[in-house]
């Protein structure tokens, strides 16, 4: 059978059983397979025909996460950005929250792949409402796209959350040191954070790291070009 004949058979079956997940799933797989076998350019009209078939499927299959995943993967191959973001958002709106974990891995990979930091920040903020235990992953992303203030704010939440457990096995002490290092070296990006108060909070908690923390606080003021304040910090540290 030719591709046209196979598609006609599927279309006739769906006309009789438009709510059949198995038929839709097999048909969509077949349409993707046909595109792959023909080795078409991603701007070929056949790709848009398959996109339209996915849209038709979602009229009745919008509660099926596997269909959304297939569609998003197919759009990703075509290097759509805005369209793919909208489709991920549609998937999250359509599916019950218990199935959102099927969609989020692809969504997070999408924002990382395309280097769209403003969108990525918003996407991660939404993701953390569902999965606060993934804050370390969010911090890594924020640092990778130079959103250091956002990374620091998330880290503050992590160190202040008594129930937080690092997926990488880091202690609260290590997280504190990383936070202080991040803030002291990037004062120009720390907006809405009282860096002085945060580092002083660390001084009270970790008395075995007083020298490092005092130096971090002084470094913050040096990089902020507040040299007199940095001098005062050094003098205060020696008195303490």
mmCIF file of C-alpha atoms in Angstrom:
data_model
loop_
_atom_site.group_PDB
_atom_site.id
_atom_site.type_symbol
_atom_site.label_atom_id
_atom_site.label_comp_id
_atom_site.label_asym_id
_atom_site.label_seq_id
_atom_site.Cartn_x
_atom_site.Cartn_y
_atom_site.Cartn_z
ATOM 1 C CA UNK A 1 0.000 0.000 0.000
ATOM 2 C CA UNK A 2 1.090 3.546 -0.677
ATOM 3 C CA UNK A 3 1.183 6.151 2.081
ATOM 4 C CA UNK A 4 -1.938 7.763 0.659
ATOM 5 C CA UNK A 5 -3.863 4.474 0.781
ATOM 6 C CA UNK A 6 -2.731 3.783 4.370
ATOM 7 C CA UNK A 7 -3.804 7.265 5.441
ATOM 8 C CA UNK A 8 -7.201 6.850 3.795
ATOM 9 C CA UNK A 9 -7.779 3.656 5.791
ATOM 10 C CA UNK A 10 -6.891 5.414 9.039
ATOM 11 C CA UNK A 11 -9.098 8.400 8.181
ATOM 12 C CA UNK A 12 -12.050 6.095 7.476
ATOM 13 C CA UNK A 13 -11.487 4.297 10.793
ATOM 14 C CA UNK A 14 -11.339 7.608 12.693
ATOM 15 C CA UNK A 15 -14.517 8.798 11.007
ATOM 16 C CA UNK A 16 -16.270 5.837 12.614
ATOM 17 C CA UNK A 17 -14.347 5.900 15.916
ATOM 18 C CA UNK A 18 -13.103 9.486 16.496
ATOM 19 C CA UNK A 19 -12.558 8.810 20.205
ATOM 20 C CA UNK A 20 -10.280 5.791 19.778
ATOM 21 C CA UNK A 21 -6.902 6.456 21.417
ATOM 22 C CA UNK A 22 -5.297 3.387 19.829
ATOM 23 C CA UNK A 23 -6.260 4.389 16.294
ATOM 24 C CA UNK A 24 -5.122 7.991 16.764
ATOM 25 C CA UNK A 25 -1.850 6.888 18.335
ATOM 26 C CA UNK A 26 -1.087 4.429 15.521
ATOM 27 C CA UNK A 27 -2.084 6.954 12.865
ATOM 28 C CA UNK A 28 0.136 9.703 14.270
ATOM 29 C CA UNK A 29 3.063 7.308 14.549
ATOM 30 C CA UNK A 30 2.486 6.294 10.947
ATOM 31 C CA UNK A 31 2.395 9.918 9.752
ATOM 32 C CA UNK A 32 5.674 10.696 11.542
ATOM 33 C CA UNK A 33 7.214 7.523 10.107
ATOM 34 C CA UNK A 34 6.186 8.569 6.593
ATOM 35 C CA UNK A 35 7.896 11.944 6.996
ATOM 36 C CA UNK A 36 11.048 10.269 8.309
ATOM 37 C CA UNK A 37 11.202 7.726 5.496
ATOM 38 C CA UNK A 38 10.900 10.447 2.870
ATOM 39 C CA UNK A 39 13.744 12.406 4.529
ATOM 40 C CA UNK A 40 11.952 15.677 3.928
ATOM 41 C CA UNK A 41 13.261 19.115 4.876
ATOM 42 C CA UNK A 42 11.629 20.479 8.021
ATOM 43 C CA UNK A 43 10.041 23.289 5.995
ATOM 44 C CA UNK A 44 8.269 20.826 3.683
ATOM 45 C CA UNK A 45 4.468 21.139 3.572
ATOM 46 C CA UNK A 46 4.103 17.541 4.769
ATOM 47 C CA UNK A 47 5.312 18.570 8.233
ATOM 48 C CA UNK A 48 2.511 21.098 8.556
ATOM 49 C CA UNK A 49 0.012 18.468 7.377
ATOM 50 C CA UNK A 50 1.146 16.226 10.254
ATOM 51 C CA UNK A 51 0.882 19.184 12.663
ATOM 52 C CA UNK A 52 -2.708 19.673 11.555
ATOM 53 C CA UNK A 53 -3.383 15.974 12.107
ATOM 54 C CA UNK A 54 -2.103 16.313 15.673
ATOM 55 C CA UNK A 55 -4.395 19.288 16.218
ATOM 56 C CA UNK A 56 -7.357 17.245 14.985
ATOM 57 C CA UNK A 57 -6.385 14.410 17.291
ATOM 58 C CA UNK A 58 -6.244 16.721 20.316
ATOM 59 C CA UNK A 59 -9.879 17.693 19.848
ATOM 60 C CA UNK A 60 -10.752 14.335 21.432
ATOM 61 C CA UNK A 61 -7.337 13.225 22.782
ATOM 62 C CA UNK A 62 -6.529 16.336 24.872
ATOM 63 C CA UNK A 63 -6.578 14.269 28.078
ATOM 64 C CA UNK A 64 -3.958 11.862 26.773
ATOM 65 C CA UNK A 65 -0.434 12.949 27.808
ATOM 66 C CA UNK A 66 1.258 10.645 25.289
ATOM 67 C CA UNK A 67 -0.351 12.502 22.369
ATOM 68 C CA UNK A 68 0.850 15.839 23.744
ATOM 69 C CA UNK A 69 4.375 14.460 24.214
ATOM 70 C CA UNK A 70 4.472 13.130 20.636
ATOM 71 C CA UNK A 71 3.230 16.472 19.286
ATOM 72 C CA UNK A 72 5.715 18.510 21.328
ATOM 73 C CA UNK A 73 8.593 16.293 20.225
ATOM 74 C CA UNK A 74 7.517 16.686 16.606
ATOM 75 C CA UNK A 75 7.278 20.488 16.927
ATOM 76 C CA UNK A 76 10.699 20.546 18.582
ATOM 77 C CA UNK A 77 12.164 18.844 15.527
ATOM 78 C CA UNK A 78 10.803 21.707 13.443
ATOM 79 C CA UNK A 79 12.561 24.238 15.707
ATOM 80 C CA UNK A 80 9.392 26.112 16.567
ATOM 81 C CA UNK A 81 9.798 28.218 19.708
ATOM 82 C CA UNK A 82 6.703 30.319 20.395
ATOM 83 C CA UNK A 83 4.403 27.690 18.943
ATOM 84 C CA UNK A 84 5.999 24.947 21.022
ATOM 85 C CA UNK A 85 5.804 27.032 24.207
ATOM 86 C CA UNK A 86 2.098 27.598 23.604
ATOM 87 C CA UNK A 87 1.588 23.874 23.011
ATOM 88 C CA UNK A 88 3.315 22.979 26.278
ATOM 89 C CA UNK A 89 1.098 25.505 28.065
ATOM 90 C CA UNK A 90 -1.994 24.017 26.403
ATOM 91 C CA UNK A 91 -0.930 20.561 27.528
ATOM 92 C CA UNK A 92 -0.583 21.700 31.149
ATOM 93 C CA UNK A 93 -3.979 23.380 31.025
ATOM 94 C CA UNK A 94 -5.663 20.341 29.481
ATOM 95 C CA UNK A 95 -4.199 17.582 31.630
ATOM 96 C CA UNK A 96 -4.983 16.977 35.309
ATOM 97 C CA UNK A 97 -2.176 18.050 37.637
ATOM 98 C CA UNK A 98 -1.442 14.410 38.473
ATOM 99 C CA UNK A 99 -0.144 13.992 34.907
ATOM 100 C CA UNK A 100 1.864 17.213 34.688
ATOM 101 C CA UNK A 101 5.038 15.338 35.609
ATOM 102 C CA UNK A 102 4.818 13.717 32.152
ATOM 103 C CA UNK A 103 5.016 17.125 30.458
ATOM 104 C CA UNK A 104 7.510 19.083 32.561
ATOM 105 C CA UNK A 105 10.738 17.220 31.588
ATOM 106 C CA UNK A 106 10.202 18.100 27.932
ATOM 107 C CA UNK A 107 9.220 21.689 28.765
ATOM 108 C CA UNK A 108 12.371 22.243 30.840
ATOM 109 C CA UNK A 109 14.562 20.677 28.142
ATOM 110 C CA UNK A 110 12.931 22.980 25.593
ATOM 111 C CA UNK A 111 13.753 26.219 27.467
ATOM 112 C CA UNK A 112 17.318 25.024 28.091
ATOM 113 C CA UNK A 113 17.886 24.009 24.467
ATOM 114 C CA UNK A 114 16.681 27.273 22.948
ATOM 115 C CA UNK A 115 18.434 29.616 25.410
ATOM 116 C CA UNK A 116 15.403 31.785 26.078
ATOM 117 C CA UNK A 117 16.217 33.022 29.616
ATOM 118 C CA UNK A 118 13.225 35.309 30.189
ATOM 119 C CA UNK A 119 10.823 32.521 29.238
ATOM 120 C CA UNK A 120 12.949 29.997 31.123
ATOM 121 C CA UNK A 121 12.720 31.958 34.374
ATOM 122 C CA UNK A 122 8.936 32.102 34.143
ATOM 123 C CA UNK A 123 8.711 28.402 33.286
ATOM 124 C CA UNK A 124 10.917 27.387 36.221
ATOM 125 C CA UNK A 125 8.918 29.559 38.619
ATOM 126 C CA UNK A 126 5.801 27.653 37.619
ATOM 127 C CA UNK A 127 7.601 24.317 37.816
ATOM 128 C CA UNK A 128 8.844 24.950 41.359
ATOM 129 C CA UNK A 129 5.277 25.423 42.573
ATOM 130 C CA UNK A 130 4.666 21.808 41.589
ATOM 131 C CA UNK A 131 8.108 20.464 42.479
ATOM 132 C CA UNK A 132 9.870 22.554 45.188
ATOM 133 C CA UNK A 133 12.314 19.696 45.722
ATOM 134 C CA UNK A 134 13.780 20.563 42.288
ATOM 135 C CA UNK A 135 15.173 23.912 43.432
ATOM 136 C CA UNK A 136 18.775 22.811 42.858
ATOM 137 C CA UNK A 137 17.975 22.084 39.213
ATOM 138 C CA UNK A 138 16.402 25.537 38.931
ATOM 139 C CA UNK A 139 19.489 27.178 40.465
ATOM 140 C CA UNK A 140 21.734 25.446 37.910
ATOM 141 C CA UNK A 141 19.555 26.730 35.090
ATOM 142 C CA UNK A 142 19.446 30.304 36.452
ATOM 143 C CA UNK A 143 23.224 30.399 36.768
ATOM 144 C CA UNK A 144 23.653 28.990 33.233
ATOM 145 C CA UNK A 145 21.609 31.867 31.772
ATOM 146 C CA UNK A 146 23.178 34.509 34.053
ATOM 147 C CA UNK A 147 20.028 35.079 36.115
ATOM 148 C CA UNK A 148 22.067 35.206 39.311
ATOM 149 C CA UNK A 149 19.601 37.211 41.388
ATOM 150 C CA UNK A 150 16.925 34.619 40.704
ATOM 151 C CA UNK A 151 19.400 31.840 41.577
ATOM 152 C CA UNK A 152 20.302 33.552 44.867
ATOM 153 C CA UNK A 153 16.654 34.000 45.842
ATOM 154 C CA UNK A 154 15.986 30.300 45.289
ATOM 155 C CA UNK A 155 19.084 29.389 47.298
ATOM 156 C CA UNK A 156 17.905 31.577 50.186
ATOM 157 C CA UNK A 157 14.669 29.585 50.216
ATOM 158 C CA UNK A 158 16.672 26.348 50.195
ATOM 159 C CA UNK A 159 18.905 27.207 53.154
ATOM 160 C CA UNK A 160 15.979 28.537 55.174
ATOM 161 C CA UNK A 161 13.803 25.477 54.527
ATOM 162 C CA UNK A 162 14.444 22.994 57.328
ATOM 163 C CA UNK A 163 12.793 20.193 55.321
ATOM 164 C CA UNK A 164 14.896 20.696 52.178
ATOM 165 C CA UNK A 165 17.233 17.833 51.299
ATOM 166 C CA UNK A 166 19.802 18.260 48.548
ATOM 167 C CA UNK A 167 19.366 15.782 45.691
ATOM 168 C CA UNK A 168 23.143 15.984 45.217
ATOM 169 C CA UNK A 169 23.903 15.215 48.828
ATOM 170 C CA UNK A 170 25.061 18.735 49.705
ATOM 171 C CA UNK A 171 24.848 19.786 53.328
ATOM 172 C CA UNK A 172 23.172 23.007 54.464
ATOM 173 C CA UNK A 173 26.667 24.242 55.248
ATOM 174 C CA UNK A 174 27.783 23.723 51.622
ATOM 175 C CA UNK A 175 24.657 25.449 50.309
ATOM 176 C CA UNK A 176 25.276 28.412 52.626
ATOM 177 C CA UNK A 177 28.861 28.750 51.407
ATOM 178 C CA UNK A 178 27.774 28.585 47.758
ATOM 179 C CA UNK A 179 25.086 31.207 48.381
ATOM 180 C CA UNK A 180 27.508 33.581 50.114
ATOM 181 C CA UNK A 181 30.049 33.106 47.327
ATOM 182 C CA UNK A 182 27.432 33.821 44.653
ATOM 183 C CA UNK A 183 26.202 36.987 46.353
ATOM 184 C CA UNK A 184 29.626 38.385 47.267
ATOM 185 C CA UNK A 185 31.002 37.985 43.733
ATOM 186 C CA UNK A 186 27.963 39.426 41.929
ATOM 187 C CA UNK A 187 26.716 42.417 43.938
ATOM 188 C CA UNK A 188 25.480 44.227 40.833
ATOM 189 C CA UNK A 189 22.915 41.482 40.227
ATOM 190 C CA UNK A 190 21.599 41.130 43.779
ATOM 191 C CA UNK A 191 18.280 43.000 43.729
ATOM 192 C CA UNK A 192 15.757 42.745 46.542
ATOM 193 C CA UNK A 193 18.151 40.742 48.733
ATOM 194 C CA UNK A 194 19.691 42.024 51.964
ATOM 195 C CA UNK A 195 23.083 40.460 51.345
ATOM 196 C CA UNK A 196 24.589 41.903 54.520
ATOM 197 C CA UNK A 197 21.837 40.363 56.684
ATOM 198 C CA UNK A 198 22.005 37.012 54.894
ATOM 199 C CA UNK A 199 25.767 36.640 55.307
ATOM 200 C CA UNK A 200 25.549 37.760 58.932
ATOM 201 C CA UNK A 201 22.945 35.057 59.424
ATOM 202 C CA UNK A 202 25.567 32.592 58.227
ATOM 203 C CA UNK A 203 28.074 34.035 60.720
ATOM 204 C CA UNK A 204 25.743 33.109 63.563
ATOM 205 C CA UNK A 205 25.101 29.598 62.238
ATOM 206 C CA UNK A 206 28.567 28.515 61.159
ATOM 207 C CA UNK A 207 31.129 29.739 63.655
ATOM 208 C CA UNK A 208 33.756 27.417 62.172
ATOM 209 C CA UNK A 209 33.677 29.443 58.935
ATOM 210 C CA UNK A 210 33.840 32.944 60.402
ATOM 211 C CA UNK A 211 36.950 34.033 58.472
ATOM 212 C CA UNK A 212 35.542 32.926 55.102
ATOM 213 C CA UNK A 213 32.161 34.536 55.743
ATOM 214 C CA UNK A 214 33.647 37.840 56.941
ATOM 215 C CA UNK A 215 35.812 37.901 53.815
ATOM 216 C CA UNK A 216 32.759 37.193 51.661
ATOM 217 C CA UNK A 217 30.913 40.104 53.243
ATOM 218 C CA UNK A 218 33.883 42.434 52.764
ATOM 219 C CA UNK A 219 34.282 41.200 49.171
ATOM 220 C CA UNK A 220 30.639 42.063 48.518
ATOM 221 C CA UNK A 221 31.274 45.704 49.495
ATOM 222 C CA UNK A 222 34.581 45.869 47.621
ATOM 223 C CA UNK A 223 32.919 44.697 44.409
ATOM 224 C CA UNK A 224 30.121 47.186 45.115
ATOM 225 C CA UNK A 225 32.842 49.902 45.258
ATOM 226 C CA UNK A 226 31.902 50.709 48.859
ATOM 227 C CA UNK A 227 35.480 50.606 50.080
ATOM 228 C CA UNK A 228 34.953 52.353 53.398
ATOM 229 C CA UNK A 229 32.195 49.919 54.261
ATOM 230 C CA UNK A 230 34.499 47.031 53.346
ATOM 231 C CA UNK A 231 37.180 48.471 55.643
ATOM 232 C CA UNK A 232 34.647 48.652 58.462
ATOM 233 C CA UNK A 233 33.760 44.988 57.882
ATOM 234 C CA UNK A 234 37.416 43.939 58.140
ATOM 235 C CA UNK A 235 37.822 45.948 61.336
ATOM 236 C CA UNK A 236 34.624 44.467 62.785
ATOM 237 C CA UNK A 237 35.824 40.965 61.910
ATOM 238 C CA UNK A 238 39.122 41.483 63.733
ATOM 239 C CA UNK A 239 37.372 42.802 66.837
ATOM 240 C CA UNK A 240 34.971 39.808 66.853
#
